mmCIF file of C-alpha atoms in Angstrom:
data_model
loop_
_atom_site.group_PDB
_atom_site.id
_atom_site.type_symbol
_atom_site.label_atom_id
_atom_site.label_comp_id
_atom_site.label_asym_id
_atom_site.label_seq_id
_atom_site.Cartn_x
_atom_site.Cartn_y
_atom_site.Cartn_z
ATOM 1 C CA UNK A 23 37.722 25.327 -61.364
ATOM 2 C CA UNK A 24 41.242 25.013 -62.777
ATOM 3 C CA UNK A 25 44.115 22.599 -62.417
ATOM 4 C CA UNK A 26 47.392 24.440 -62.793
ATOM 5 C CA UNK A 27 51.065 23.565 -62.931
ATOM 6 C CA UNK A 28 53.735 25.929 -61.671
ATOM 7 C CA UNK A 29 57.447 25.775 -62.382
ATOM 8 C CA UNK A 30 60.361 27.294 -60.457
ATOM 9 C CA UNK A 31 63.662 27.697 -62.304
ATOM 10 C CA UNK A 32 65.494 28.326 -59.019
ATOM 11 C CA UNK A 33 64.718 24.899 -57.597
ATOM 12 C CA UNK A 34 63.920 23.176 -60.916
ATOM 13 C CA UNK A 35 60.610 21.828 -59.635
ATOM 14 C CA UNK A 36 56.982 21.608 -60.717
ATOM 15 C CA UNK A 37 53.992 22.111 -58.443
ATOM 16 C CA UNK A 38 50.481 20.890 -59.297
ATOM 17 C CA UNK A 39 47.484 22.607 -57.742
ATOM 18 C CA UNK A 40 43.819 23.436 -58.111
ATOM 19 C CA UNK A 41 42.075 26.801 -57.793
ATOM 20 C CA UNK A 42 39.168 28.809 -59.129
ATOM 21 C CA UNK A 43 41.653 31.666 -59.757
ATOM 22 C CA UNK A 44 45.151 30.410 -60.663
ATOM 23 C CA UNK A 45 46.554 33.916 -61.231
ATOM 24 C CA UNK A 46 45.609 35.020 -57.720
ATOM 25 C CA UNK A 47 46.842 31.729 -56.278
ATOM 26 C CA UNK A 48 50.205 32.251 -58.001
ATOM 27 C CA UNK A 49 50.662 35.486 -56.056
ATOM 28 C CA UNK A 50 50.157 33.630 -52.768
ATOM 29 C CA UNK A 51 52.636 30.942 -53.786
ATOM 30 C CA UNK A 52 55.253 33.548 -54.671
ATOM 31 C CA UNK A 53 54.917 35.657 -51.525
ATOM 32 C CA UNK A 54 55.096 32.523 -49.388
ATOM 33 C CA UNK A 55 52.375 33.443 -46.915
ATOM 34 C CA UNK A 56 48.662 34.044 -46.610
ATOM 35 C CA UNK A 57 47.601 30.773 -48.141
ATOM 36 C CA UNK A 58 50.860 29.753 -49.775
ATOM 37 C CA UNK A 59 51.926 26.135 -49.698
ATOM 38 C CA UNK A 60 54.819 24.774 -47.587
ATOM 39 C CA UNK A 61 56.475 23.276 -50.671
ATOM 40 C CA UNK A 62 56.182 26.440 -52.763
ATOM 41 C CA UNK A 63 57.627 28.614 -49.985
ATOM 42 C CA UNK A 64 61.056 27.261 -50.984
ATOM 43 C CA UNK A 65 61.086 29.522 -54.066
ATOM 44 C CA UNK A 66 59.639 32.872 -55.096
ATOM 45 C CA UNK A 67 59.938 32.625 -58.869
ATOM 46 C CA UNK A 68 56.968 30.364 -59.633
ATOM 47 C CA UNK A 69 55.388 30.733 -63.059
ATOM 48 C CA UNK A 70 52.191 29.194 -64.382
ATOM 49 C CA UNK A 71 53.148 26.847 -67.207
ATOM 50 C CA UNK A 72 49.840 24.983 -67.612
ATOM 51 C CA UNK A 73 46.159 25.488 -66.830
ATOM 52 C CA UNK A 74 43.107 23.460 -67.664
ATOM 53 C CA UNK A 75 39.560 24.481 -66.834
ATOM 54 C CA UNK A 76 36.974 22.037 -65.486
ATOM 55 C CA UNK A 77 33.234 22.369 -65.041
ATOM 56 C CA UNK A 78 33.310 21.319 -61.395
ATOM 57 C CA UNK A 79 35.631 20.784 -58.450
ATOM 58 C CA UNK A 80 35.243 17.004 -58.535
ATOM 59 C CA UNK A 81 36.523 16.740 -62.134
ATOM 60 C CA UNK A 82 39.414 19.089 -61.397
ATOM 61 C CA UNK A 83 40.344 17.159 -58.264
ATOM 62 C CA UNK A 84 40.320 13.872 -60.162
ATOM 63 C CA UNK A 85 42.675 15.271 -62.826
ATOM 64 C CA UNK A 86 44.962 16.874 -60.218
ATOM 65 C CA UNK A 87 45.234 13.522 -58.429
ATOM 66 C CA UNK A 88 45.928 11.768 -61.724
ATOM 67 C CA UNK A 89 48.844 14.108 -62.479
ATOM 68 C CA UNK A 90 50.277 13.735 -58.978
ATOM 69 C CA UNK A 91 50.068 9.940 -59.031
ATOM 70 C CA UNK A 92 52.102 9.831 -62.251
ATOM 71 C CA UNK A 93 55.125 11.157 -60.307
ATOM 72 C CA UNK A 94 56.740 11.927 -63.626
ATOM 73 C CA UNK A 95 58.431 15.081 -64.895
ATOM 74 C CA UNK A 96 58.172 13.590 -68.376
ATOM 75 C CA UNK A 97 54.377 13.316 -68.050
ATOM 76 C CA UNK A 98 54.089 16.896 -66.794
ATOM 77 C CA UNK A 99 56.311 18.178 -69.608
ATOM 78 C CA UNK A 100 54.159 16.336 -72.163
ATOM 79 C CA UNK A 101 51.019 17.980 -70.747
ATOM 80 C CA UNK A 102 52.658 21.391 -71.038
ATOM 81 C CA UNK A 103 53.955 20.741 -74.552
ATOM 82 C CA UNK A 104 50.608 19.482 -75.877
ATOM 83 C CA UNK A 105 48.522 22.266 -74.332
ATOM 84 C CA UNK A 106 47.836 25.423 -76.331
ATOM 85 C CA UNK A 107 49.760 28.486 -75.110
ATOM 86 C CA UNK A 108 48.255 30.238 -72.112
#
């Protein structure tokens, strides 16, 4: 299971999600249907800027929640900066 962060230049926003296949999930976010998210439907230029793999869904969910509760672009940018290139 992965936690991933997407970024859209068009709307200058990050999106945090969780999936067992972030690359496939990115396609759904960008086409805006078939499992896309209401928030991500506002743009079609999403790019994966961060991924982190977890051994189970519970650990991934805990980390995803942690990121979302920070409510901080600065925190997200620090995660991206300190993570090895994808």
